[in-house]
Backbone as numpy.savetxt, mean C-alpha at the origin, in Angstrom:
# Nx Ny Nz CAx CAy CAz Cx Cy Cz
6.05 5.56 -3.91 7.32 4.90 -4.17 8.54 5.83 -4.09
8.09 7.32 -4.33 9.71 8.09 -4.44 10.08 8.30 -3.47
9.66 8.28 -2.04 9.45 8.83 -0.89 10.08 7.08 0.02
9.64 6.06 -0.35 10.09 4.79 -0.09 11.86 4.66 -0.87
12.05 5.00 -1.98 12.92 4.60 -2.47 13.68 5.79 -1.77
13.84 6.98 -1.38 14.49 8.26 -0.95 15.27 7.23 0.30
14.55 6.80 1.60 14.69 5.96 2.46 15.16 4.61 2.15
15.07 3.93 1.27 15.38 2.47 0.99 16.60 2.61 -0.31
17.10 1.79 -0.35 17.83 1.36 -1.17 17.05 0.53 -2.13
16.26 1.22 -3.27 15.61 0.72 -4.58 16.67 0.16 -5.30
16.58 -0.93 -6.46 17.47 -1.26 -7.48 16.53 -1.33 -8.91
15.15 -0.92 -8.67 14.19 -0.15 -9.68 14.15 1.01 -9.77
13.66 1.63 -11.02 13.29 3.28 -10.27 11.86 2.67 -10.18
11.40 3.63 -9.54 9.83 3.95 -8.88 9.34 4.64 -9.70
7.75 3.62 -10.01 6.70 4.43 -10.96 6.39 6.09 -9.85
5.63 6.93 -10.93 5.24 7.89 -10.77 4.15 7.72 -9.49
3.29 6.62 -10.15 1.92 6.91 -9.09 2.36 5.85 -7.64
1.25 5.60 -7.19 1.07 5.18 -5.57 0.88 3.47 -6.04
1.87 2.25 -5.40 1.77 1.15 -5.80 1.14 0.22 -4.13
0.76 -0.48 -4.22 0.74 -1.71 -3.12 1.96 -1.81 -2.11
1.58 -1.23 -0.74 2.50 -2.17 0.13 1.63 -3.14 0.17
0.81 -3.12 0.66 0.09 -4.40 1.44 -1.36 -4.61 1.97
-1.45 -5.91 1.90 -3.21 -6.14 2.13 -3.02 -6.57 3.77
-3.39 -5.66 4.49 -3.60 -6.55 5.85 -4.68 -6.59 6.61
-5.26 -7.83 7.15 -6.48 -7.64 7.68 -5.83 -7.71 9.32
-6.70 -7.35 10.04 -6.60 -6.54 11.36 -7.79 -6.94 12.08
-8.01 -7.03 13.39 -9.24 -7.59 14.16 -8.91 -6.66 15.54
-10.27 -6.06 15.78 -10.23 -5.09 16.25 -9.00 -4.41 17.20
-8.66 -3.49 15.66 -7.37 -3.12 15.65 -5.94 -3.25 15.99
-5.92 -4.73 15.75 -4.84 -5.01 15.48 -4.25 -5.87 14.64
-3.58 -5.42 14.22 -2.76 -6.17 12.76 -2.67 -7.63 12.86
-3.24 -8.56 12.34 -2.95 -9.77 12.02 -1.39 -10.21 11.73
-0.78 -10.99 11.89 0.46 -11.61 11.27 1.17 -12.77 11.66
1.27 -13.51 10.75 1.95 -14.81 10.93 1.35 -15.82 11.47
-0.39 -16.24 10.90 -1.16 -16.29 11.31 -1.09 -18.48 11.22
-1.53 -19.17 11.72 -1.44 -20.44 11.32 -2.43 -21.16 10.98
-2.48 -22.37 9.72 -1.25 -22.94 9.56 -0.50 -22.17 8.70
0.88 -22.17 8.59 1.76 -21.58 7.46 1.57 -21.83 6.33
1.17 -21.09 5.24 0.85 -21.63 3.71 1.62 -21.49 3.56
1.41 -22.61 1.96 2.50 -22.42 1.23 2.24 -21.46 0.08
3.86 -20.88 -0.58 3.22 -19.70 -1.28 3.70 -20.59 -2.68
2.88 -20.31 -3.73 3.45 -20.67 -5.14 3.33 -19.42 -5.72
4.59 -19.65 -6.57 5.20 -18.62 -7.71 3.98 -18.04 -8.54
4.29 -17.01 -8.84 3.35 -16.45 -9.79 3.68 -16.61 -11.23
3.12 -16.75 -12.26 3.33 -16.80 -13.47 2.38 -15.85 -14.73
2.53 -15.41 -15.89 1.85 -15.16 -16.41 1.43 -13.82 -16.30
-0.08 -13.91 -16.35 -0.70 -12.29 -16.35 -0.76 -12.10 -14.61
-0.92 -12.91 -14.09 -0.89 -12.05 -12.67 0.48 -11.76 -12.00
1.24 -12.37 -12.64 2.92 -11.92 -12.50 3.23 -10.72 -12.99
2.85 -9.91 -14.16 2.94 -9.25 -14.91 1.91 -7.91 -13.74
0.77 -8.03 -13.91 -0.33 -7.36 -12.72 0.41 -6.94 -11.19
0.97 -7.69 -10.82 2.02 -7.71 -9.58 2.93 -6.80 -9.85
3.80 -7.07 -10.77 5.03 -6.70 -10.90 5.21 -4.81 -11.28
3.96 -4.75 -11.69 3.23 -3.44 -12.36 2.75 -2.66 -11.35
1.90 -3.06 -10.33 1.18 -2.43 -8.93 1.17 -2.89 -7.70
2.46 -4.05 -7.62 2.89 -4.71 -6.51 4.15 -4.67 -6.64
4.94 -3.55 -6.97 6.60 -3.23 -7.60 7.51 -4.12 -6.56
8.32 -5.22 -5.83 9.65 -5.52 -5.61 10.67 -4.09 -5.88
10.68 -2.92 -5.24 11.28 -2.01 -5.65 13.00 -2.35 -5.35
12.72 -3.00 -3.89 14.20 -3.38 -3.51 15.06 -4.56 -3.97
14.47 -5.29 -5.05 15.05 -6.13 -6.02 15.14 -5.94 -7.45
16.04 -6.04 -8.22 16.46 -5.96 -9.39 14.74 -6.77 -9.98
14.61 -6.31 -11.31 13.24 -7.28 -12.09 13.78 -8.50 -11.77
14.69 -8.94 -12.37 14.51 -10.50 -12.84 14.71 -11.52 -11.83
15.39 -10.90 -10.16 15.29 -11.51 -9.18 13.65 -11.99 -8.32
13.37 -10.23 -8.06 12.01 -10.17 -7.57 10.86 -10.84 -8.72
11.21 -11.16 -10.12 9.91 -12.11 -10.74 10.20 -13.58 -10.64
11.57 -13.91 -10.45 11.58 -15.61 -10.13 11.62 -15.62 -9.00
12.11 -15.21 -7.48 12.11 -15.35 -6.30 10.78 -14.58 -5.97
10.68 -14.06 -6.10 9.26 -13.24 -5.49 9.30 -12.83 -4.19
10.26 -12.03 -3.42 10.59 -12.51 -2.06 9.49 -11.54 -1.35
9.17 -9.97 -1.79 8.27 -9.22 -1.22 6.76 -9.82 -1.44
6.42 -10.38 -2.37 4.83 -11.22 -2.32 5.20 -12.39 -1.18
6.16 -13.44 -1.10 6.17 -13.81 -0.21 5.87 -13.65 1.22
6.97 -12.41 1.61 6.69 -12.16 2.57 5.39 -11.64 3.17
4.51 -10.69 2.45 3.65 -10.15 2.47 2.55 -11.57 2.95
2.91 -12.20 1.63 1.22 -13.49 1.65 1.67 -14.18 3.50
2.86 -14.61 3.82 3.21 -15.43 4.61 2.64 -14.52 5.63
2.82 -13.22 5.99 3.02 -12.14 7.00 1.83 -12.23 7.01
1.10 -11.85 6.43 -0.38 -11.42 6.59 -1.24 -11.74 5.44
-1.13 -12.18 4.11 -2.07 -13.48 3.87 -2.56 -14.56 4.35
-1.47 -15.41 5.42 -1.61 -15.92 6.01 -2.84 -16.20 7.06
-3.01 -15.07 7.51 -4.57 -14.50 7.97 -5.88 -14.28 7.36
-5.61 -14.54 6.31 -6.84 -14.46 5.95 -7.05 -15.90 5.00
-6.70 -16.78 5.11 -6.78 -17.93 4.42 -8.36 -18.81 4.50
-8.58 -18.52 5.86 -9.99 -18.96 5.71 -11.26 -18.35 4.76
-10.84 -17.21 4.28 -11.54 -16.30 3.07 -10.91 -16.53 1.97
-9.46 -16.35 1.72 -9.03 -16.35 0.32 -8.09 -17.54 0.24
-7.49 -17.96 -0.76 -6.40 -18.63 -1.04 -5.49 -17.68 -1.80
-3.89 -18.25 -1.90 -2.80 -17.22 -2.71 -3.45 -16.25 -3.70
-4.24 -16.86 -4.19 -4.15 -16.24 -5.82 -5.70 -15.12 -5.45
-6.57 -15.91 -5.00 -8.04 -14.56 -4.68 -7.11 -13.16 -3.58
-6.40 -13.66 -2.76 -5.72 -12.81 -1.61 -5.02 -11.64 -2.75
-4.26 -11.92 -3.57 -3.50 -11.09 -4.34 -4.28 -10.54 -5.62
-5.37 -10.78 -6.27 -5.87 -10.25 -6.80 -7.35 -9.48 -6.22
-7.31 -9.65 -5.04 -8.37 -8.64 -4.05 -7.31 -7.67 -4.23
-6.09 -7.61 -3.94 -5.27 -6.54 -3.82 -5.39 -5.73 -4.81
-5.31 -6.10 -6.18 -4.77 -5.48 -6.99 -6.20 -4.80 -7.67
-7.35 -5.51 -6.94 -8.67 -5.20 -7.72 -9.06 -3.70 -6.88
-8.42 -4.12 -5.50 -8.76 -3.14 -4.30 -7.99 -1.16 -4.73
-6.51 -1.73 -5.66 -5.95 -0.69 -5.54 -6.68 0.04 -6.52
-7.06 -0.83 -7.83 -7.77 0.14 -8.90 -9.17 0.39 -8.81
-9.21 0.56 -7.64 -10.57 1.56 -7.18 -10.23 3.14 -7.23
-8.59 3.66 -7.07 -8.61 4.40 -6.70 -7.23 4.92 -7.13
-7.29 6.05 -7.90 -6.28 6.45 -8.52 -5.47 7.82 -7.80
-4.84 7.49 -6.78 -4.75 8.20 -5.25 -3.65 9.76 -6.54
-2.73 9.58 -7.00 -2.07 10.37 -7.49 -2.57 11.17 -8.75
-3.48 10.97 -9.13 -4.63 11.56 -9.74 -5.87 12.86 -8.92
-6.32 11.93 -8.04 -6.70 12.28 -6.43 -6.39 13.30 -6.43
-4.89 13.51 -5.77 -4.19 14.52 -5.51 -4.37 16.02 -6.07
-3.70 15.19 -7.39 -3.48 16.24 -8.33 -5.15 16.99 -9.15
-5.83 16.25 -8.49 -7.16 16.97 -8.51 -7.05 17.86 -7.75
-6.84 17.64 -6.75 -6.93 18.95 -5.70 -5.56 19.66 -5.33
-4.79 19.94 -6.71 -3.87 20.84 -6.40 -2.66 20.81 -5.94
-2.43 19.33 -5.75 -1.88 18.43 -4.83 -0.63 17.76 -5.68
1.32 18.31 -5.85 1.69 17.68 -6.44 3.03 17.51 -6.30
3.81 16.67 -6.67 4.79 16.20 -6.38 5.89 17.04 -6.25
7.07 17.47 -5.22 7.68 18.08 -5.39 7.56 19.18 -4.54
6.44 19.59 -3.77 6.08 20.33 -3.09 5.21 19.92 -1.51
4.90 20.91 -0.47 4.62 20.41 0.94 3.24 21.43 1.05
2.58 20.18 1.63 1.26 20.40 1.84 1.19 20.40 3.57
-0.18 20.92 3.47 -0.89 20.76 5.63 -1.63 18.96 5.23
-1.14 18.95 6.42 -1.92 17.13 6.65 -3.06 16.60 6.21
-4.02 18.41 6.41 -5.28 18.40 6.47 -5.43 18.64 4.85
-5.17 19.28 4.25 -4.83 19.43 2.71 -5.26 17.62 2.22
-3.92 17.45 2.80 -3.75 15.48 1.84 -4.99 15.10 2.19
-4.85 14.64 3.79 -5.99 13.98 4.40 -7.37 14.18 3.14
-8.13 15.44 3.58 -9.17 15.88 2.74 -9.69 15.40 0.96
-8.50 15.71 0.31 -8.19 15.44 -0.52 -8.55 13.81 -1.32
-7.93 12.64 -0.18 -8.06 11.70 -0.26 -9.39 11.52 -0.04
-9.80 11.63 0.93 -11.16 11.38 1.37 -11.96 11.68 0.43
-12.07 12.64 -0.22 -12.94 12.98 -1.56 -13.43 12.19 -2.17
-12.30 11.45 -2.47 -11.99 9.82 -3.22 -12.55 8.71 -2.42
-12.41 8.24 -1.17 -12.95 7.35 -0.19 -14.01 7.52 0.56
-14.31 8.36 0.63 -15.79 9.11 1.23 -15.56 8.25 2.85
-14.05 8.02 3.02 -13.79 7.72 4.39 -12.31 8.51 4.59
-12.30 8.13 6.10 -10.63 8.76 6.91 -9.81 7.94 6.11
-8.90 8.39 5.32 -7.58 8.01 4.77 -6.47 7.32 6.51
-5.47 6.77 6.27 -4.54 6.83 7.38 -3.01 7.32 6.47
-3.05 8.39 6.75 -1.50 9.02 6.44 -0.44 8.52 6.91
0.66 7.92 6.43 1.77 8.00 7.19 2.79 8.78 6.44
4.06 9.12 7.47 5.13 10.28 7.28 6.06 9.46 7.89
7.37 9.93 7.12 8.81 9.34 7.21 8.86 10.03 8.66
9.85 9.47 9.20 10.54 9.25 10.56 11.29 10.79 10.06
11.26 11.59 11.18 12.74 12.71 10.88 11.75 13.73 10.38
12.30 13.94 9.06 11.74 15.12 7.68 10.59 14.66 7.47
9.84 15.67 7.74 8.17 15.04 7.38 7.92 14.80 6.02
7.49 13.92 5.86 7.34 13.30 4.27 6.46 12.39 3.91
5.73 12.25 3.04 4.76 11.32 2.89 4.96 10.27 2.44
4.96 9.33 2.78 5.19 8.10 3.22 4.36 7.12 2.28
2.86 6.84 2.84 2.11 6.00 2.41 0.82 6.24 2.87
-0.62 5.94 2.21 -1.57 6.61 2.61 -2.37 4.57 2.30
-2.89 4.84 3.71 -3.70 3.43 3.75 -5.52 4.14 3.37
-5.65 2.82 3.32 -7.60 2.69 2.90 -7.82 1.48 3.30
-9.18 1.67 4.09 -9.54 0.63 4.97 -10.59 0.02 4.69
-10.88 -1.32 4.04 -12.09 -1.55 3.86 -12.86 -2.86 5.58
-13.61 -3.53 5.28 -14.31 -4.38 5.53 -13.86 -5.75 5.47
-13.92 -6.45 6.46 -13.39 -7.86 6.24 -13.80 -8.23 5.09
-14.71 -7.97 4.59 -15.09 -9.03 3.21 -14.78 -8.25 1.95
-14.02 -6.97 2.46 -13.73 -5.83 1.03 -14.65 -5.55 0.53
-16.05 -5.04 1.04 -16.95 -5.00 0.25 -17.61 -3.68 0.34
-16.55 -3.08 1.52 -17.10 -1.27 1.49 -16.18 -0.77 2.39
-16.16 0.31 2.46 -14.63 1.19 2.88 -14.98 1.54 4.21
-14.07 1.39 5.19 -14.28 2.33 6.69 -13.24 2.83 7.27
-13.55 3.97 8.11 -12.53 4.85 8.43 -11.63 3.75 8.94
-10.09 4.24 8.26 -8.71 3.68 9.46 -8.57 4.63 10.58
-8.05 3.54 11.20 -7.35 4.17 12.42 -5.99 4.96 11.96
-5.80 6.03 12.86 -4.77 6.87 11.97 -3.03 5.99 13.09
-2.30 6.41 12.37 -1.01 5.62 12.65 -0.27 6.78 12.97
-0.75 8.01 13.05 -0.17 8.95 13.80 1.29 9.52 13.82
1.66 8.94 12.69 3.43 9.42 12.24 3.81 10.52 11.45
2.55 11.53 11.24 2.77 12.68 10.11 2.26 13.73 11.71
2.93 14.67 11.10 2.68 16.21 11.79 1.42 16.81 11.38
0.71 16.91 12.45 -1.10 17.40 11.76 -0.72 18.86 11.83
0.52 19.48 12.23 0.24 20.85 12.18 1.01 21.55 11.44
2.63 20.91 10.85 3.29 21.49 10.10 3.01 20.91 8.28
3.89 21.30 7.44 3.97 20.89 6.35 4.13 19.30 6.21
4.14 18.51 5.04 4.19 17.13 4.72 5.01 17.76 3.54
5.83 17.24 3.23 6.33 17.19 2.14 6.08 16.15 1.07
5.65 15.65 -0.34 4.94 14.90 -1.32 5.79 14.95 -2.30
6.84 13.68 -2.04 8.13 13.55 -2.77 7.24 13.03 -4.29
């Protein structure tokens, strides 16, 4: 998130650790999106509003907009929930997510291996690191420009039921520093 908000215009601050962009399923290798028919999305309420709002942050909306409009779960479910509807509906789609992220406590991870905020690592450093944790290829990504770490994907199985290497997205420098805002 600090590394997103550095680049974006946040109106939250950004938790410490690593939150949810997104669940996307992909068919041989390529990203699903905007898949038909168009669901409809309903509001979240309650404890999985609360679960969301916690590890699915709206960073670029004020709280009280992003919990009654919901515009980043929207987009997300419409974008690429949408695709997977024949497996999940709204509510299984978004709590695969959130079940998926606490497998894995990526900023913990890190800082297991030495690994910490504020300072620039080799690719191969992060990469490794992660993997420890996934006992698969992480996919790194790095900000556009100033190398910076960005966001680190994990790839499971259409049915989420075991992890496999991603394809790498190839936007970090495998040979210079990363910087780990």
């Amino acid at each position: 998130p600090a590394s997103f908000c550095d680049s974006n215009n946040c109106k939250r601050i950004a938790p410490k650790n690593f939150t949810i962009h997104g669940l996307w399923p992909d068919k041989e290798g390529t990203v699903l999106q905007k898949c038909k028919p168009k669901p409809n999305y309903v509001n979240f309420k309650d404890k999985m509003l609360n679960d969301l709002d916690k590890n699915w942050i709206q960073l670029k909306f004020d709280e009280d907009y992003g919990r009654d409009k919901q515009p980043l779960w929207v987009y997300q479910y419409l974008k690429h929930g949408s695709c997977c509807q024949k497996m999940y509906n709204q509510n299984t789609y978004f709590s695969l997510a959130l079940r998926l992220k606490d497998r894995f406590d990526l900023l913990r991870t890190l800082e297991m291996h030495k690994i910490f905020p504020g300072s620039s690592y080799t690719f191969q450093e992060i990469f490794d690191a992660v993997k420890t944790a996934t006992q698969m290829d992480p996919d790194l990504k790095c900000t556009k420009g100033a190398p910076e770490l960005y966001e680190i994907g994990i790839c499971f199985t259409k049915k989420a039921d075991a992890l496999i290497p991603c394809r790498p997205s190839n936007t970090c420098d495998r040979t210079g520093n990363i910087f780990f805002r």
